[in-house]
mmCIF file of C-alpha atoms in Angstrom:
data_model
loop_
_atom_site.group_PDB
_atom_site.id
_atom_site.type_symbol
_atom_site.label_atom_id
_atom_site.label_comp_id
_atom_site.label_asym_id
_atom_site.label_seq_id
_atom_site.Cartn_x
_atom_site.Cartn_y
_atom_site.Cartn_z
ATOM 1 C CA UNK A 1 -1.051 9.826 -12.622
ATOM 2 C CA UNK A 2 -3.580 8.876 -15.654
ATOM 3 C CA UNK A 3 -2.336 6.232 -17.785
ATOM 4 C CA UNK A 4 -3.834 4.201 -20.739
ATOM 5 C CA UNK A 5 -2.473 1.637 -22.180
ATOM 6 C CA UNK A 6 -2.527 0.800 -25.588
ATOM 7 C CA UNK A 7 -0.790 -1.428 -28.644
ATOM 8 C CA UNK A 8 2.505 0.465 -29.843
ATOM 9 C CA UNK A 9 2.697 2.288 -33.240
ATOM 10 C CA UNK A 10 5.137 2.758 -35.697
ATOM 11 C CA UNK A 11 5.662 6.477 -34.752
ATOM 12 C CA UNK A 12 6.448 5.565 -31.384
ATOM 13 C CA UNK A 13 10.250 3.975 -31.653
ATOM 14 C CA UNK A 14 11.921 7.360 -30.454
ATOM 15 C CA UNK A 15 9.856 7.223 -27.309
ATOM 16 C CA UNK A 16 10.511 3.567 -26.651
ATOM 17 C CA UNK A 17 13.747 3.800 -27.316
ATOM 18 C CA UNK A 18 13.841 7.276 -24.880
ATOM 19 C CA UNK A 19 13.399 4.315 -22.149
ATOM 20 C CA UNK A 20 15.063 1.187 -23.158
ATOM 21 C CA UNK A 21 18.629 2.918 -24.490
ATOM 22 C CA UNK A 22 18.903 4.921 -21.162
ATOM 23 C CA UNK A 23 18.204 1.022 -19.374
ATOM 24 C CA UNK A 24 20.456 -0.563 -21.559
ATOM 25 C CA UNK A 25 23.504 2.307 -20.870
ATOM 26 C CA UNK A 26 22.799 1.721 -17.300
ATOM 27 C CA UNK A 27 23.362 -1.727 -17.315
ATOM 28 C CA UNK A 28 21.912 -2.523 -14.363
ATOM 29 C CA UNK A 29 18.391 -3.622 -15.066
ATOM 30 C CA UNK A 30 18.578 -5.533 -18.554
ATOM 31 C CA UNK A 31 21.219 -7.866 -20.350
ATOM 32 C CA UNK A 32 21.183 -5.778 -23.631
ATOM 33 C CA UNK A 33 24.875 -4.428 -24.158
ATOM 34 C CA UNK A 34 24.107 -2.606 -27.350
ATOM 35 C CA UNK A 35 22.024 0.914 -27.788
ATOM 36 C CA UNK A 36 19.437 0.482 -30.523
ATOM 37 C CA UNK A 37 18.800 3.032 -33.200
ATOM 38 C CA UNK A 38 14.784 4.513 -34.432
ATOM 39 C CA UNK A 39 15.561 2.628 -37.509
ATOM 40 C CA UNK A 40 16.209 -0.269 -35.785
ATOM 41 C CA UNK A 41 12.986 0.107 -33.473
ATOM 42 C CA UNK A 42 11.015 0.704 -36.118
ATOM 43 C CA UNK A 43 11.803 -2.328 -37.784
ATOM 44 C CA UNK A 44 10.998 -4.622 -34.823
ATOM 45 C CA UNK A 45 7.303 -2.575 -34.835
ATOM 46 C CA UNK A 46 7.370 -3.598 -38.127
ATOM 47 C CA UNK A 47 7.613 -6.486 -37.873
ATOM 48 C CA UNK A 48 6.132 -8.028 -35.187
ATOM 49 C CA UNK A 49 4.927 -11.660 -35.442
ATOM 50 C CA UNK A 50 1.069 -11.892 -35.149
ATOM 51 C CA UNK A 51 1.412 -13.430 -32.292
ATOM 52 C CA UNK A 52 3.055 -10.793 -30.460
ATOM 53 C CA UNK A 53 2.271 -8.052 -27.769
ATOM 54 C CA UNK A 54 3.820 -4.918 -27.467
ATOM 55 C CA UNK A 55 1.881 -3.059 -25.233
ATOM 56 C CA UNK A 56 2.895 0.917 -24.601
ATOM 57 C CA UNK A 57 2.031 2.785 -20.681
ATOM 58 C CA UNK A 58 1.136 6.783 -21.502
ATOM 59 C CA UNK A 59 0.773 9.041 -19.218
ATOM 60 C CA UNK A 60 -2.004 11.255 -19.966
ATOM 61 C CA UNK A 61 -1.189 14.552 -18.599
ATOM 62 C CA UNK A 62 1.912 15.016 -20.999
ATOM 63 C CA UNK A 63 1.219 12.361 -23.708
ATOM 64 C CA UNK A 64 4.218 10.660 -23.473
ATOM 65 C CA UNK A 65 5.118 7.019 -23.268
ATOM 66 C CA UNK A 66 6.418 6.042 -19.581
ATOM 67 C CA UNK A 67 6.323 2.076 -19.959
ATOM 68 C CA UNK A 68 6.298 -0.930 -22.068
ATOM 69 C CA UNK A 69 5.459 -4.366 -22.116
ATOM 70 C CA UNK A 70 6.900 -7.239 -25.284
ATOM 71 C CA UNK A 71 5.442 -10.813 -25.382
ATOM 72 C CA UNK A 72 6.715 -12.728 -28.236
ATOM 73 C CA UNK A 73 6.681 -16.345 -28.735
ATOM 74 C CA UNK A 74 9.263 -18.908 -27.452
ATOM 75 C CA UNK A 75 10.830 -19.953 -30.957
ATOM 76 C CA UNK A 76 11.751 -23.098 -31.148
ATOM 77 C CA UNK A 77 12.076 -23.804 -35.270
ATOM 78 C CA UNK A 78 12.662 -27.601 -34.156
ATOM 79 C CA UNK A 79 9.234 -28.160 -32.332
ATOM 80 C CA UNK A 80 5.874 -26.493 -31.979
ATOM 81 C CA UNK A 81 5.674 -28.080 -28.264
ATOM 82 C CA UNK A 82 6.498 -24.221 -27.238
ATOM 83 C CA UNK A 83 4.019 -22.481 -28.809
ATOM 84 C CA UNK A 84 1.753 -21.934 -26.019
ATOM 85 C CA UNK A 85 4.772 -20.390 -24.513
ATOM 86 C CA UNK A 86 5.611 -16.314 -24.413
ATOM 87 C CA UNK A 87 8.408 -14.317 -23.577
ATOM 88 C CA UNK A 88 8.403 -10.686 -21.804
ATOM 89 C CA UNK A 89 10.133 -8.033 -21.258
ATOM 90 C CA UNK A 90 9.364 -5.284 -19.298
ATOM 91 C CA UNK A 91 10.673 -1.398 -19.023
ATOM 92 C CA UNK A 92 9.490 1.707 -17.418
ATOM 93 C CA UNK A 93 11.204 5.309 -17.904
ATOM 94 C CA UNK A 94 13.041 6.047 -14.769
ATOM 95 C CA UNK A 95 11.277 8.774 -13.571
ATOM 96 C CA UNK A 96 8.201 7.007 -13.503
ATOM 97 C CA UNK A 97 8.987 3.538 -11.575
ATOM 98 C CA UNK A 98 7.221 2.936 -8.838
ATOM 99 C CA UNK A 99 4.154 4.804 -9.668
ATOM 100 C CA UNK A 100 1.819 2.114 -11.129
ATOM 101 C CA UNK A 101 3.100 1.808 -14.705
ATOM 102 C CA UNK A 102 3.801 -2.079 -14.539
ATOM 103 C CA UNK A 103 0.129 -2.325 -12.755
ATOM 104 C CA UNK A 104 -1.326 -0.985 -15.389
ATOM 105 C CA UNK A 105 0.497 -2.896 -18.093
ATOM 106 C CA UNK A 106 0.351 -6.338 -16.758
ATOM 107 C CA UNK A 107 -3.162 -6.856 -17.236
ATOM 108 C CA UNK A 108 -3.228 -5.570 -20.182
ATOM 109 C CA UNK A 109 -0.472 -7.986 -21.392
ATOM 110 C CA UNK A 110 -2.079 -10.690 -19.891
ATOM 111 C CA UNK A 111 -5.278 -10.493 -21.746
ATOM 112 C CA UNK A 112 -3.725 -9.401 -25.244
ATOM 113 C CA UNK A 113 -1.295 -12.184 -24.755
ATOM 114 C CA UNK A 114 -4.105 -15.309 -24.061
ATOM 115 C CA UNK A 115 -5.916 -13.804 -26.774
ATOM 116 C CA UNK A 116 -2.969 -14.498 -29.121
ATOM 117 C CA UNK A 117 -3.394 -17.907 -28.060
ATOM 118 C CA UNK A 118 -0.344 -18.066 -25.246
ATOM 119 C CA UNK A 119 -1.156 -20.360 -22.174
ATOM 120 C CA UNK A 120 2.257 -19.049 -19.953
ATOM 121 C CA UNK A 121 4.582 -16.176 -20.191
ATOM 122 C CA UNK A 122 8.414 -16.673 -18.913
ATOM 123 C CA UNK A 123 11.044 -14.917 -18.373
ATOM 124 C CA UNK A 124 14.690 -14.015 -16.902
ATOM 125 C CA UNK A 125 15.141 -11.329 -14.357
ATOM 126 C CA UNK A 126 18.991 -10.060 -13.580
ATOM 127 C CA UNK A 127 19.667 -11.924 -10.037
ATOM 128 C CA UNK A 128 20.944 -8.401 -9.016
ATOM 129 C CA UNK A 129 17.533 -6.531 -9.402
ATOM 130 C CA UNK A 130 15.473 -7.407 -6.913
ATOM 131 C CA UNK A 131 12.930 -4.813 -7.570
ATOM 132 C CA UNK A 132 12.203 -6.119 -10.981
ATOM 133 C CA UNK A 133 11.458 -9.838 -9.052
ATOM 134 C CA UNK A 134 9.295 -8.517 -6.618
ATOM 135 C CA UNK A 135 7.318 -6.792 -9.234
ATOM 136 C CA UNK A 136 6.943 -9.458 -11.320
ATOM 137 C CA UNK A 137 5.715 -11.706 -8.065
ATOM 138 C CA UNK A 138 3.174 -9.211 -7.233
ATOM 139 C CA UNK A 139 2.044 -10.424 -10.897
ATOM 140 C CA UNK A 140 1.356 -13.591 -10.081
ATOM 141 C CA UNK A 141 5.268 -14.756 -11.434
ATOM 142 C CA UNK A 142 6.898 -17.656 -9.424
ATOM 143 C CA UNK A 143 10.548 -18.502 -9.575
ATOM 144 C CA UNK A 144 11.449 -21.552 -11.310
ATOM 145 C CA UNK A 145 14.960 -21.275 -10.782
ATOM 146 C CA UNK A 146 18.579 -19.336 -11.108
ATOM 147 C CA UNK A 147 20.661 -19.838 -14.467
ATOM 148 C CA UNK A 148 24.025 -19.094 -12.360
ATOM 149 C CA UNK A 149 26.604 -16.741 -14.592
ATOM 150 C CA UNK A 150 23.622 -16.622 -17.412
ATOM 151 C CA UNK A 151 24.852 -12.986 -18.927
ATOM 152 C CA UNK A 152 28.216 -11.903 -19.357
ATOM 153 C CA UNK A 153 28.789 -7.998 -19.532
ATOM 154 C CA UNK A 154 31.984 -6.237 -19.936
ATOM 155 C CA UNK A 155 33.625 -9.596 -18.724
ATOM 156 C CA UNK A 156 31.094 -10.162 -15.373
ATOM 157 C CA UNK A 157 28.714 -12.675 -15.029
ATOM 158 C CA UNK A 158 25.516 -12.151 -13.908
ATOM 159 C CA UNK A 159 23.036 -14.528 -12.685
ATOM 160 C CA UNK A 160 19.485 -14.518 -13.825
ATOM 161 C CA UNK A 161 16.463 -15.972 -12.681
ATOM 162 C CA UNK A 162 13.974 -17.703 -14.523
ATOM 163 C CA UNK A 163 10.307 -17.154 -13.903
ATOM 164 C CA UNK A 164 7.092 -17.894 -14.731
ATOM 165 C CA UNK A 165 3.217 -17.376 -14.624
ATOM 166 C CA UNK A 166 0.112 -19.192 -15.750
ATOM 167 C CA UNK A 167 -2.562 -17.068 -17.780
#
């Protein structure tokens, strides 16, 4: 598959949100409970701190968008001791896992994301989705350590676990 990567656009919200609602209805591979709306998505575009990175996969042959990477900032409105300090999240369309999608985001994440000045991206992974972990390991992510009954959805707890990576 040919993919390029490049930084989202306004006009793409419906085919973001074509992958992260069908994740979120799953509810198996994120710890959003609520399906988001094109007005909604296009907001966030909107407004994006400067500091962010959102970062879509598209796979050349039909155009469409098969992947996405976020980095925003750790806010802390207390302290700027975080600032060097992103957040990601990171979803690929079902049909397409597997296939090199998240290879050929994270770099692309990476760079964008020391460029906005960020020294080390974190995150949480569900405990119960182990191919997320190990894809986010073959990224250079280590495991820091497990935030036991983190998430609750639909009255279950979930586990997460926290990890981290060095740019």
């Amino acid at each position: 598959m040919d993919l390029s990567v490049r930084p989202v656009e306004l006009d793409d919200a419906e085919q973001v949100l074509a992958i992260l609602n069908p994740v979120i209805a799953e509810g198996r591979y994120s710890v959003f409970d609520k399906q988001l709306t094109i007005e909604t998505e296009r907001d966030y575009i909107r407004n994006l701190p400067n500091r962010s990175t959102f970062l879509v996969a598209v796979d050349e042959n039909t155009d469409h968008i098969v992947g996405f990477q976020v980095i925003e900032a750790f806010e802390a409105a207390y302290t700027g001791a975080f600032d060097h300090v992103g957040v990601m999240g990171t979803y690929v369309a079902e049909g397409y896992r597997r296939q090199g999608v998240a290879r050929a985001l994270f770099p692309e994440s990476f760079a964008a994301a020391k460029q906005a000045g960020f020294e080390k991206i974190s995150t949480y992974v569900r405990a119960d989705n182990p191919a997320a972990l190990a894809t986010y390991r073959a990224h250079g992510f280590s495991i820091v350590g497990t935030a036991k009954r983190h998430a609750k959805l639909n009255d279950r707890y979930i586990d997460e676990i926290l990890i981290e990576r060095e740019l």
